[in-house]
PDB file of C-alpha atoms and ligand atoms in Angstrom:
ATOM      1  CA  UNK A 283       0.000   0.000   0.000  1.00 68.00           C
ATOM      2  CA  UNK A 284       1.450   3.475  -0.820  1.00 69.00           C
ATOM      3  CA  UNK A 285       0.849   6.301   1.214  1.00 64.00           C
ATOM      4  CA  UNK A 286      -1.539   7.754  -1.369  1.00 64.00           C
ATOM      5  CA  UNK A 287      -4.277   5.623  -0.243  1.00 77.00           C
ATOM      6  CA  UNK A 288      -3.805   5.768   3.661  1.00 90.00           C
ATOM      7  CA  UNK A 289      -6.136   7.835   4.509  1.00 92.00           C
ATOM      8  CA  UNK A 290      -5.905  10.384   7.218  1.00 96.00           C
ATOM      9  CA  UNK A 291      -8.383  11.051  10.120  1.00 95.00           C
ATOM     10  CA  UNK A 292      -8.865  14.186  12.016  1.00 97.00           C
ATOM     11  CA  UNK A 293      -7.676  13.869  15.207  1.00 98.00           C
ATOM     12  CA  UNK A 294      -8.258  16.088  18.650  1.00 98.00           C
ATOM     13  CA  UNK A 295      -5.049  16.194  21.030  1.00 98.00           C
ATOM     14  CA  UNK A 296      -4.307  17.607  24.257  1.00 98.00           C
ATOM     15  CA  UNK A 297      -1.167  18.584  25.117  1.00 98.00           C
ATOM     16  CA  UNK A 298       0.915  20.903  27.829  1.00 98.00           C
ATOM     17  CA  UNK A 299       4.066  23.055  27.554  1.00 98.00           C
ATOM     18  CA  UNK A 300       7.191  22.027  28.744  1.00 98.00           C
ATOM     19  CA  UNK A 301       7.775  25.450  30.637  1.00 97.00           C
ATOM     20  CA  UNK A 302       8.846  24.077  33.824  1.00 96.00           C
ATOM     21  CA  UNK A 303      10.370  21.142  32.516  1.00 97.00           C
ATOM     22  CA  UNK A 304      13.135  19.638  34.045  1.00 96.00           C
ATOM     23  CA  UNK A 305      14.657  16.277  35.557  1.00 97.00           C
ATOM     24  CA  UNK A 306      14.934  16.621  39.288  1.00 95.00           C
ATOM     25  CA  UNK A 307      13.933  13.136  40.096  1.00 97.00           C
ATOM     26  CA  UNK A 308      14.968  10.209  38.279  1.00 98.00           C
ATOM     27  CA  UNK A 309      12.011   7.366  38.002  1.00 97.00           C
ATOM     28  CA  UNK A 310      12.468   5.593  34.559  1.00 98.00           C
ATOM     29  CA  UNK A 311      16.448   5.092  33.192  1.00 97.00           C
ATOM     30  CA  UNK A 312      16.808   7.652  30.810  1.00 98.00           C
ATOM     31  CA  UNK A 313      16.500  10.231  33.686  1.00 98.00           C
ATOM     32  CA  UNK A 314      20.083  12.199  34.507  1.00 96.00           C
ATOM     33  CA  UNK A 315      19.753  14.394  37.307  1.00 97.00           C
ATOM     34  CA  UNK A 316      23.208  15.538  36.924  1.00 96.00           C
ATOM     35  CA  UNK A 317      22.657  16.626  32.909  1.00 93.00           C
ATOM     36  CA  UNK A 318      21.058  20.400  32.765  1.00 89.00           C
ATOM     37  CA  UNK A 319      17.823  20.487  30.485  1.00 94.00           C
ATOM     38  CA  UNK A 320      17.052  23.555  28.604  1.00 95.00           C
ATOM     39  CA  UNK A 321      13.332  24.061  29.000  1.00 94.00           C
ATOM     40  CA  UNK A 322      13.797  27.396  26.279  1.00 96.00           C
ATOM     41  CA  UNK A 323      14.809  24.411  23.736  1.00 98.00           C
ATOM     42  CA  UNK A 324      12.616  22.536  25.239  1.00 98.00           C
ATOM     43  CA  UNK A 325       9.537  24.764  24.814  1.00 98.00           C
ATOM     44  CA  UNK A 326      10.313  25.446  20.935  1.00 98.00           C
ATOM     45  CA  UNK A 327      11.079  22.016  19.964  1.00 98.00           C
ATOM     46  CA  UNK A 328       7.146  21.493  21.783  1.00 98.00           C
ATOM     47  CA  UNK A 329       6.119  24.236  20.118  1.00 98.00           C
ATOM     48  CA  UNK A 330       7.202  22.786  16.593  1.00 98.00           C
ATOM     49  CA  UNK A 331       5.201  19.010  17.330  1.00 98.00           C
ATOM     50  CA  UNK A 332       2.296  21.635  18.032  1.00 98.00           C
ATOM     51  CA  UNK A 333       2.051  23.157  14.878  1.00 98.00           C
ATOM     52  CA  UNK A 334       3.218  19.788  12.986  1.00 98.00           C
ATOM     53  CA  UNK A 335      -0.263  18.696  14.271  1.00 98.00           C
ATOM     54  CA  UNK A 336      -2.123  22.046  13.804  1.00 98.00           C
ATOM     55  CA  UNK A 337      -0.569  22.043   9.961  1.00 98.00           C
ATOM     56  CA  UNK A 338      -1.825  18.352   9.209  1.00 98.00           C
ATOM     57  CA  UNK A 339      -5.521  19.837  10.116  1.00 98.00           C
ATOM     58  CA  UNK A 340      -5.583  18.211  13.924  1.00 98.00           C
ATOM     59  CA  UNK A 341      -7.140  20.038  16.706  1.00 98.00           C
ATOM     60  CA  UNK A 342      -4.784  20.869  19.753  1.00 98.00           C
ATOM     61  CA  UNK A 343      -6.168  21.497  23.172  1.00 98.00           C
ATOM     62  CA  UNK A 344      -3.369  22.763  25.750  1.00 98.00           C
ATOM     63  CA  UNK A 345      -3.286  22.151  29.113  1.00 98.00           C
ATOM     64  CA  UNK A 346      -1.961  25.033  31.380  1.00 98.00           C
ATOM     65  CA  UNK A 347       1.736  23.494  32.782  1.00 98.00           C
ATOM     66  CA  UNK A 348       1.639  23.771  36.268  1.00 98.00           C
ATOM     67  CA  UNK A 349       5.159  24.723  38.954  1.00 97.00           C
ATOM     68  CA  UNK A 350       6.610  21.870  40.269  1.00 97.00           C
ATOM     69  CA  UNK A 351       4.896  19.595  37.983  1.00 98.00           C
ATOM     70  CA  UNK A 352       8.035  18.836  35.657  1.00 97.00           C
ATOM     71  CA  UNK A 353       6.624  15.971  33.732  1.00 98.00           C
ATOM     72  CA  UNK A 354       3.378  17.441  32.701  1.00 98.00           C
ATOM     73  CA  UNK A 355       4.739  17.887  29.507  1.00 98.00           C
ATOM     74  CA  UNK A 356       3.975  14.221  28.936  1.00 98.00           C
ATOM     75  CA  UNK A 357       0.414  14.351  28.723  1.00 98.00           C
ATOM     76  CA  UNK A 358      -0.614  11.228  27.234  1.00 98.00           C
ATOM     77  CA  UNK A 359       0.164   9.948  31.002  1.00 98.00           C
ATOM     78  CA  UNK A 360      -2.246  12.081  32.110  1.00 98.00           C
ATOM     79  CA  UNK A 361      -6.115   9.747  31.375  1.00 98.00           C
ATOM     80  CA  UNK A 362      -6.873   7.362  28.195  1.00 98.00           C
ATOM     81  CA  UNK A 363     -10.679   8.213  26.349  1.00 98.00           C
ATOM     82  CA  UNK A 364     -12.432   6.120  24.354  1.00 98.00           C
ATOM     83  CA  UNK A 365     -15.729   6.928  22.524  1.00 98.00           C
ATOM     84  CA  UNK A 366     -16.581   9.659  25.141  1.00 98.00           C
ATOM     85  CA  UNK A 367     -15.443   7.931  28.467  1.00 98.00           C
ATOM     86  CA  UNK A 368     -12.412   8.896  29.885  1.00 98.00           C
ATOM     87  CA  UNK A 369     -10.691   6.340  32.528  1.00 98.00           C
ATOM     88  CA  UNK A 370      -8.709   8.456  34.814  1.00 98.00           C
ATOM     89  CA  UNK A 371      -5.026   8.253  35.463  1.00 98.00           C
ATOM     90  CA  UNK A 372      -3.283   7.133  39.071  1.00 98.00           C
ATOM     91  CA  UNK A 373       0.459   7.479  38.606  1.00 98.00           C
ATOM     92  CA  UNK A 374       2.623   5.428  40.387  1.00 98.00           C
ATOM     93  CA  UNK A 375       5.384   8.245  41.523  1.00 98.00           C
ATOM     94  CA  UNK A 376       4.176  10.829  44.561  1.00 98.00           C
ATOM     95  CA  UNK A 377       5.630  13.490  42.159  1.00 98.00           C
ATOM     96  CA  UNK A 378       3.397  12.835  39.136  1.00 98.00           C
ATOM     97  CA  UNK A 379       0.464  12.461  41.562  1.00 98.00           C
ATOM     98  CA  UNK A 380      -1.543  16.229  40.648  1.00 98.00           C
ATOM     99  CA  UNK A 381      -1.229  15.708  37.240  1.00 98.00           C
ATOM    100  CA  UNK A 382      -3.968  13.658  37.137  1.00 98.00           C
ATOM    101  CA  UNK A 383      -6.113  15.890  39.134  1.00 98.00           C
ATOM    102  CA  UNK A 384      -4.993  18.479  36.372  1.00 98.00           C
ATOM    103  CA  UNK A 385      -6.149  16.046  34.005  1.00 98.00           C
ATOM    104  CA  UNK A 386      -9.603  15.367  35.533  1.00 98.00           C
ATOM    105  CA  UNK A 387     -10.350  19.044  35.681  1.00 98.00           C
ATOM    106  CA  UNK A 388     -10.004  19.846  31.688  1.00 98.00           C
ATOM    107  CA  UNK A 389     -12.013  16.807  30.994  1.00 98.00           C
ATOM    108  CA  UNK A 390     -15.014  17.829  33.798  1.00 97.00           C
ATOM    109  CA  UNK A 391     -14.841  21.743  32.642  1.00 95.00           C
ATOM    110  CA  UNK A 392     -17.987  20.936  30.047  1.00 85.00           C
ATOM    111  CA  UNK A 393     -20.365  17.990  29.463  1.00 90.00           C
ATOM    112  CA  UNK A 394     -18.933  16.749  26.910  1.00 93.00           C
ATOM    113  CA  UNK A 395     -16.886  13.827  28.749  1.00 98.00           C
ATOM    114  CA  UNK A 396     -18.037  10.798  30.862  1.00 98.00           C
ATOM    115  CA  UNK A 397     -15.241  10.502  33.376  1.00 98.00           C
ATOM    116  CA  UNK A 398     -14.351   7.472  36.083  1.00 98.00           C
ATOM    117  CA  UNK A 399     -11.713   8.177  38.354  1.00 98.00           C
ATOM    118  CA  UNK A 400      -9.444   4.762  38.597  1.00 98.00           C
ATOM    119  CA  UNK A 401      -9.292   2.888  41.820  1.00 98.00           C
ATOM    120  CA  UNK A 402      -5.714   1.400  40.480  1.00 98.00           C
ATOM    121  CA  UNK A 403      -2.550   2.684  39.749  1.00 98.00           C
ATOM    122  CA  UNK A 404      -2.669   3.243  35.388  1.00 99.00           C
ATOM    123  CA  UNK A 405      -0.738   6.097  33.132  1.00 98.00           C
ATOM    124  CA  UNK A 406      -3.342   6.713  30.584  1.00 98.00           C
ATOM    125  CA  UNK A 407      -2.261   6.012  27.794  1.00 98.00           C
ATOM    126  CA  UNK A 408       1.580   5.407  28.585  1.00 98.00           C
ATOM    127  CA  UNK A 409       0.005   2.118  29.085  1.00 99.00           C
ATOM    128  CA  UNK A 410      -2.948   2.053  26.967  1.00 99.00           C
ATOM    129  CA  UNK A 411      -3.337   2.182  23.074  1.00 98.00           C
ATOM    130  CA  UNK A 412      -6.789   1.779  21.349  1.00 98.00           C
ATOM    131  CA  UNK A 413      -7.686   0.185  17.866  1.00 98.00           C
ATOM    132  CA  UNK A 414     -10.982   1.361  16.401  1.00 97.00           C
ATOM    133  CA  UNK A 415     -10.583  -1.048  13.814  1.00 96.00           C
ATOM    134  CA  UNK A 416      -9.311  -4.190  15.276  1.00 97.00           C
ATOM    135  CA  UNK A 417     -11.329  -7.350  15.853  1.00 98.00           C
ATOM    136  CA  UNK A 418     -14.209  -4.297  16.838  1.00 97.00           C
ATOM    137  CA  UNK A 419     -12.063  -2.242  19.093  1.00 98.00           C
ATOM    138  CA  UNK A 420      -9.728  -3.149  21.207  1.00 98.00           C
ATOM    139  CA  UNK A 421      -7.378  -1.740  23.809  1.00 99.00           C
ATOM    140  CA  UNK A 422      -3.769  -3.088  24.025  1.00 99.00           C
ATOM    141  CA  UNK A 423      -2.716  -2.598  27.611  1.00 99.00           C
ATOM    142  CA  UNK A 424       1.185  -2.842  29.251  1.00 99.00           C
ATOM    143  CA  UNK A 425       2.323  -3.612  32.831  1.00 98.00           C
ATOM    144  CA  UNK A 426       5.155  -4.444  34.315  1.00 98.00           C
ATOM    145  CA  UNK A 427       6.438  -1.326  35.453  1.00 98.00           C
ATOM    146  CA  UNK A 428       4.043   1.692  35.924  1.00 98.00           C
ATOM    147  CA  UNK A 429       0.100   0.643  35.487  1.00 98.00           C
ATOM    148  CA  UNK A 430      -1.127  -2.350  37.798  1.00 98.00           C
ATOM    149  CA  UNK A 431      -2.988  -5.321  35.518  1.00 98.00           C
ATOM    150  CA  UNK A 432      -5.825  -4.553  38.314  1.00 98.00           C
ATOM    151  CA  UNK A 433      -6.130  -1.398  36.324  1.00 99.00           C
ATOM    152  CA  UNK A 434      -6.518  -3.504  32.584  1.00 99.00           C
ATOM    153  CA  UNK A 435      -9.758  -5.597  34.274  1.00 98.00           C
ATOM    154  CA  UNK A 436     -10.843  -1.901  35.539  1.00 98.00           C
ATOM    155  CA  UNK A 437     -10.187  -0.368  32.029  1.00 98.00           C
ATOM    156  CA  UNK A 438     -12.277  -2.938  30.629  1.00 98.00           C
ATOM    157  CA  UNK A 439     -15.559  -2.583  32.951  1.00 98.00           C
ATOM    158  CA  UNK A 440     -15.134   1.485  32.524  1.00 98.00           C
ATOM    159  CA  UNK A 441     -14.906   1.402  28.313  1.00 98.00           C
ATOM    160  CA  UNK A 442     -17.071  -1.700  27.733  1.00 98.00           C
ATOM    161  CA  UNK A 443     -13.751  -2.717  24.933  1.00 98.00           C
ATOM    162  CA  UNK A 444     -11.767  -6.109  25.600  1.00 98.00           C
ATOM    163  CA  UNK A 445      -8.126  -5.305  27.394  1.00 98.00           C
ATOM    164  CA  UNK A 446      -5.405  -7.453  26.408  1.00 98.00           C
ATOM    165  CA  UNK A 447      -2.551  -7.054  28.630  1.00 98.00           C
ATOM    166  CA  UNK A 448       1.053  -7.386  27.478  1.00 99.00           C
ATOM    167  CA  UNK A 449       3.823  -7.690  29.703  1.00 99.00           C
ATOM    168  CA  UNK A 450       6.611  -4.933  29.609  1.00 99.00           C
ATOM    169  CA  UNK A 451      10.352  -6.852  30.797  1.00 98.00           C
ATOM    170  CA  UNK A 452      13.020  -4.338  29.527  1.00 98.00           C
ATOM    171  CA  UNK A 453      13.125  -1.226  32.128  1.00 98.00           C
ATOM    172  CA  UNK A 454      14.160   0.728  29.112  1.00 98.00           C
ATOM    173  CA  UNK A 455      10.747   0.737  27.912  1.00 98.00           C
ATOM    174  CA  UNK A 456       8.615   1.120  30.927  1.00 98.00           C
ATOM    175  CA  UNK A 457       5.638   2.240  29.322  1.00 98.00           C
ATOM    176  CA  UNK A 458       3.398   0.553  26.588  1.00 99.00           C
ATOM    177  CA  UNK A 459       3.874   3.816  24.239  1.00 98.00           C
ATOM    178  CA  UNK A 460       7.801   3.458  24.376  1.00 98.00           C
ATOM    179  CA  UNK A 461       7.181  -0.081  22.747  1.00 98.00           C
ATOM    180  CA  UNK A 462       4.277  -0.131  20.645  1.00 99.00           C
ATOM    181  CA  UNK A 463       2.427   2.482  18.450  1.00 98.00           C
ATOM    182  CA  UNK A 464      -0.813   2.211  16.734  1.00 98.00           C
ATOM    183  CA  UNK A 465      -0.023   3.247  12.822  1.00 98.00           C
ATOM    184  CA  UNK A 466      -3.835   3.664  11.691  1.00 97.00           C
ATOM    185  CA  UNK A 467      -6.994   2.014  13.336  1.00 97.00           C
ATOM    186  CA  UNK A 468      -6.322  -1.548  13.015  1.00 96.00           C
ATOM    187  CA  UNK A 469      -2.562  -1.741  12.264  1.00 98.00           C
ATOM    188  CA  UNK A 470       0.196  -1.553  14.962  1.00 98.00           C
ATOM    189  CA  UNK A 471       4.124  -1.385  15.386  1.00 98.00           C
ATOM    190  CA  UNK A 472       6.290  -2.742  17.889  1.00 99.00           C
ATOM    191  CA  UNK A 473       9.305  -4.126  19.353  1.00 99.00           C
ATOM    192  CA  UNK A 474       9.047  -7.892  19.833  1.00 99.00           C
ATOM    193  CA  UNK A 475      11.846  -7.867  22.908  1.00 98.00           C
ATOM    194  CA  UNK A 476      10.146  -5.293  24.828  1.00 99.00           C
ATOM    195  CA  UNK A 477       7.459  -7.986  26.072  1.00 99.00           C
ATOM    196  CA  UNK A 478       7.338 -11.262  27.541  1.00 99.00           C
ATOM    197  CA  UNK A 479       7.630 -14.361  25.390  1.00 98.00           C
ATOM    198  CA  UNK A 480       4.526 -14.637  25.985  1.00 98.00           C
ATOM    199  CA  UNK A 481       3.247 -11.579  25.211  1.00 99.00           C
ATOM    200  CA  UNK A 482       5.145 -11.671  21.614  1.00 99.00           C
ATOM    201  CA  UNK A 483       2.587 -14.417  21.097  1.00 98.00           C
ATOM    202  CA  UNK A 484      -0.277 -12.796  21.856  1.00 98.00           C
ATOM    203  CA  UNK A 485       0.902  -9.413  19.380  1.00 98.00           C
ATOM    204  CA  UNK A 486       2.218 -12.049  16.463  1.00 98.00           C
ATOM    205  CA  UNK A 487      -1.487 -13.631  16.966  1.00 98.00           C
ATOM    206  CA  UNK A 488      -3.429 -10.326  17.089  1.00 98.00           C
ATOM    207  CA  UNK A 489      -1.327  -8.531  14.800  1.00 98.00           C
ATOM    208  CA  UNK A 490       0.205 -11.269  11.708  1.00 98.00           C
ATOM    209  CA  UNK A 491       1.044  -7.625   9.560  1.00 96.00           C
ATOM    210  CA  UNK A 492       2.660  -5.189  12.004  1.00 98.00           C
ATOM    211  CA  UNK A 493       5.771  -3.644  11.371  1.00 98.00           C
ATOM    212  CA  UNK A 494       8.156  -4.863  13.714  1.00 98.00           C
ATOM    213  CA  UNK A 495      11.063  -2.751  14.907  1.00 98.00           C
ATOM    214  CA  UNK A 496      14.150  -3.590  16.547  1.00 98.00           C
ATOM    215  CA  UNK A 497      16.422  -2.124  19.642  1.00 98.00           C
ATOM    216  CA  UNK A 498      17.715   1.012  17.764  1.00 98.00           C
ATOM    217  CA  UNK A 499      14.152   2.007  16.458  1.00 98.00           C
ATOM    218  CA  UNK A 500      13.066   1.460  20.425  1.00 98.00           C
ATOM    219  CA  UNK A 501      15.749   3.533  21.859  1.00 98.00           C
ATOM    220  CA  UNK A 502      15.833   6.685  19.487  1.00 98.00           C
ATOM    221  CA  UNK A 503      12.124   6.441  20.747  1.00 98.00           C
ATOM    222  CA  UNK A 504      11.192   5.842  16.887  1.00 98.00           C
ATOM    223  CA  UNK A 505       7.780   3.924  18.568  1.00 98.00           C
ATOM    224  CA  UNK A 506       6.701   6.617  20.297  1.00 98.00           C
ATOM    225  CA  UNK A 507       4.958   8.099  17.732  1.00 98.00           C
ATOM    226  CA  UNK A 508       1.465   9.574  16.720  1.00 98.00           C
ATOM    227  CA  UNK A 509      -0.206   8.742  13.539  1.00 98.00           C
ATOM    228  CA  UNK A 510      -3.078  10.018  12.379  1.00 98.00           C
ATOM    229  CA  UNK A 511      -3.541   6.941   9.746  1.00 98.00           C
ATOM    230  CA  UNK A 512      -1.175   8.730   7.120  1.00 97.00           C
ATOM    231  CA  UNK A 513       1.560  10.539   8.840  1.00 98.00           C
ATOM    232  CA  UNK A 514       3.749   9.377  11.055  1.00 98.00           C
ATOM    233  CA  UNK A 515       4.427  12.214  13.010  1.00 98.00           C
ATOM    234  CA  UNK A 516       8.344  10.656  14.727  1.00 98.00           C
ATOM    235  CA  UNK A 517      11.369  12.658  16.425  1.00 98.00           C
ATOM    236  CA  UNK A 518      14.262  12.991  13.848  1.00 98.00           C
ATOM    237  CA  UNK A 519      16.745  10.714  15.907  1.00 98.00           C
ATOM    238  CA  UNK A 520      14.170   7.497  14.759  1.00 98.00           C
ATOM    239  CA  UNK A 521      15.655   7.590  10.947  1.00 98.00           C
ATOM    240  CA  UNK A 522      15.466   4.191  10.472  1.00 98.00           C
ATOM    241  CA  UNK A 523      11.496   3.858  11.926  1.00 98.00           C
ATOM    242  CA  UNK A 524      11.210   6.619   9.484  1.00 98.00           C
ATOM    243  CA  UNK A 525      11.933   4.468   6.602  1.00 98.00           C
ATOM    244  CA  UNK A 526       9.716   1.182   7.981  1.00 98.00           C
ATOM    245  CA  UNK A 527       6.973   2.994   8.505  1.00 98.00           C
ATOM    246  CA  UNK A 528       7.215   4.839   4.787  1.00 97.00           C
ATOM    247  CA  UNK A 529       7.909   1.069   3.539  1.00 97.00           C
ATOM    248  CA  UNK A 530       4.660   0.236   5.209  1.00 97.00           C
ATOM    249  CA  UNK A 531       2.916   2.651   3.028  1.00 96.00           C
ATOM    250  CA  UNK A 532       3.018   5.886   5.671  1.00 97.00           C
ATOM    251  CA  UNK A 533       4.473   9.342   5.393  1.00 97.00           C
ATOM    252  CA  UNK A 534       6.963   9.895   8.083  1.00 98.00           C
ATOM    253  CA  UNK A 535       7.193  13.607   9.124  1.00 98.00           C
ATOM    254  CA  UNK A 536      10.360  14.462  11.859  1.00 98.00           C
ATOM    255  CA  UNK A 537      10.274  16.624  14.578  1.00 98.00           C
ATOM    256  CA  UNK A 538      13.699  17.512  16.947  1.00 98.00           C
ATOM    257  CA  UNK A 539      12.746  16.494  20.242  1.00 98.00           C
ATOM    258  CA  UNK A 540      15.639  15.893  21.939  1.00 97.00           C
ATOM    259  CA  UNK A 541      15.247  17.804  25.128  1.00 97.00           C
ATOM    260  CA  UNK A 542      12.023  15.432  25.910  1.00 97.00           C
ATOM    261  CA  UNK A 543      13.909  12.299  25.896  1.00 97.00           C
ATOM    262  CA  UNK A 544      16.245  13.621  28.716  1.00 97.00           C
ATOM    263  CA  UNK A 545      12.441  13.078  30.702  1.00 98.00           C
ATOM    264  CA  UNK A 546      12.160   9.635  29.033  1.00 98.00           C
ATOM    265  CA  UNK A 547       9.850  10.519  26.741  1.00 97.00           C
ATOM    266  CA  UNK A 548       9.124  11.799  22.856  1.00 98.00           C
ATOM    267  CA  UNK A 549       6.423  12.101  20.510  1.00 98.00           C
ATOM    268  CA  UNK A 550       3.601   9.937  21.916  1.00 98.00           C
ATOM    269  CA  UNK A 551       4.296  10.946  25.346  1.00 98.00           C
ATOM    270  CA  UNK A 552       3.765  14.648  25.193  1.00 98.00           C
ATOM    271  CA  UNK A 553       0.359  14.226  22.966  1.00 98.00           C
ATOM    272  CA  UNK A 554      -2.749  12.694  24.427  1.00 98.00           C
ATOM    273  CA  UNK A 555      -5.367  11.592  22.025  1.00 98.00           C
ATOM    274  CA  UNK A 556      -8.727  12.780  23.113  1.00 98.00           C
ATOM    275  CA  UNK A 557     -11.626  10.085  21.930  1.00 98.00           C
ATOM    276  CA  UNK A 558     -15.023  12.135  21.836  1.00 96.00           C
TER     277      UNK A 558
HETATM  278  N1  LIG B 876       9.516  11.200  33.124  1.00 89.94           N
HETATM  279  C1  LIG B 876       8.255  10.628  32.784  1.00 89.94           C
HETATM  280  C2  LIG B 876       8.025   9.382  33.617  1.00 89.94           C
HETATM  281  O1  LIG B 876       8.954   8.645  33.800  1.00 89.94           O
HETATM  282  C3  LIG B 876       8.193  10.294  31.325  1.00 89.94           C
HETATM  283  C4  LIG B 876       6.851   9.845  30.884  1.00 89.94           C
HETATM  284  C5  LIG B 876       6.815   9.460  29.438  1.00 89.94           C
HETATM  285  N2  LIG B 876       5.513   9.335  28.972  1.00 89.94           N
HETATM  286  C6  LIG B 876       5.064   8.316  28.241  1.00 89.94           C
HETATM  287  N3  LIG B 876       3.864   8.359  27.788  1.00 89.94           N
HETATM  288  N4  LIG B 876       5.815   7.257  28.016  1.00 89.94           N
HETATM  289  O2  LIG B 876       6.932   9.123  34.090  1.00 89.94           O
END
């Protein structure tokens, strides 16, 4: 398939400005609390993933960053919607702890979201990808580091979809979105070593066609990505996801993010996908 006849779908995003970004705690590996982060870079590189998404014809929502709140910038963490019900976040770390509440304010300023505050520890959709077009819609779910598999069976009974949990091993890729990317509503991209044995079964069962991608792809963040079922919106370090996904029939388009993967984090991180 050529990328003429992938066909794009307007998306709705919510993201929040890295303006007090920085790395004063360390709670995933790629964390230096020795290395200085420019949050000016920081802000423009941001700023530039913004208006990628504005320019394709997707609507941004931003979230006001809040002091002391340095990883609010990844707002994908921050709740996971589907089809007008949004499942709250519970982060693990004390110091992501108000984003949520952040979070659960913007989605209960209007009526135009259902939302269920979690009983169990989840990171939106750090650990939580949905596929419109897959076996009817279905929700891939990780665990193994941040979200607690209590939260999958809670996922499931909030958004009425089937959860199929896959377990994370590799520290390096502590959340689901570090791993595995959605590339359109039914198709998916990942990196096989990232899960369980077990797990690989389940994806190569679900998933026969997905473009798999290996340990360099996984640690130039190349699958954190958005897509909105056309372009594949990845940071320039993730050159040779680039070329896989345009091989798969996708338009890659690279934005510099390098200051956000000092947090641990890139693309799919700092943009939450907001399911009316
Ligand atoms: N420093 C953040 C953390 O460790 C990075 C979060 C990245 N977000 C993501 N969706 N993977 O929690």
């Amino acid at each position: 398939m050529s990328y003429m006849e992938r066909l794009p779908r307007n998306r709705t995003y919510l993201m929040c400005p890295p303006q007090h970004f920085t790395v004063e705690y360390a709670i995933n590996p790629w964390m230096d609390t020795t290395a200085a982060v420019d949050a000016e870079l920081a802000v423009r590189q941001w700023e530039s993933l913004r208006t990628t998404l504005t320019g394709l014809g997707h609507v941004v929502h931003v979230l006001d960053p809040v002091p002391g709140l340095p990883d609010m910038v990844y707002s994908a963490n921050g709740a996971f919607s589907v089809d007008g019900t949004v499942y709250g976040a519970r982060f693990l770390y004390p110091q992501r702890a108000n984003e949520a509440v952040e979070h659960r304010m913007f989605y209960q300023r209007g009526d135009d979201w259902r939302f269920v505050a979690p009983e169990h520890v989840n990171e939106g959709e750090g650990d939580f990808a949905y596929l419109p077009g897959a076996y009817g819609g279905i929700v891939l779910a990780g665990y193994g580091f941040r979200t607690d598999p209590a939260a999958h069976a809670e996922a499931q009974e909030v958004l009425g979809r089937p959860v199929i949990s896959l377990k994370l091993v590799d520290p390096a890729f502590y959340h689901l979105d570090t791993a595995l990317a959605a590339l359109d509503d039914r198709h998916v991209t990942y990196y096989p070593e990232a899960f369980s044995p077990a797990s690989q079964r389940v994806l190569a069962q679900l998933f026969p066609d997905a473009v798999l991608a290996d340990r360099v792809d996984a640690e130039a963040f190349g699958l954190n990505l958005v897509s909105d079922g056309r372009h594949v919106i990845l940071n320039t370090e993730a050159v040779a996801m680039g070329h896989k996904v345009r091989e798969a029939g996708y338009l890659p388009v690279h934005v510099e993010l390098s200051e956000l993967k000092r947090g641990g984090g890139s693309v799919k991180c700092a943009v939450a996908e907001l399911r009316a």
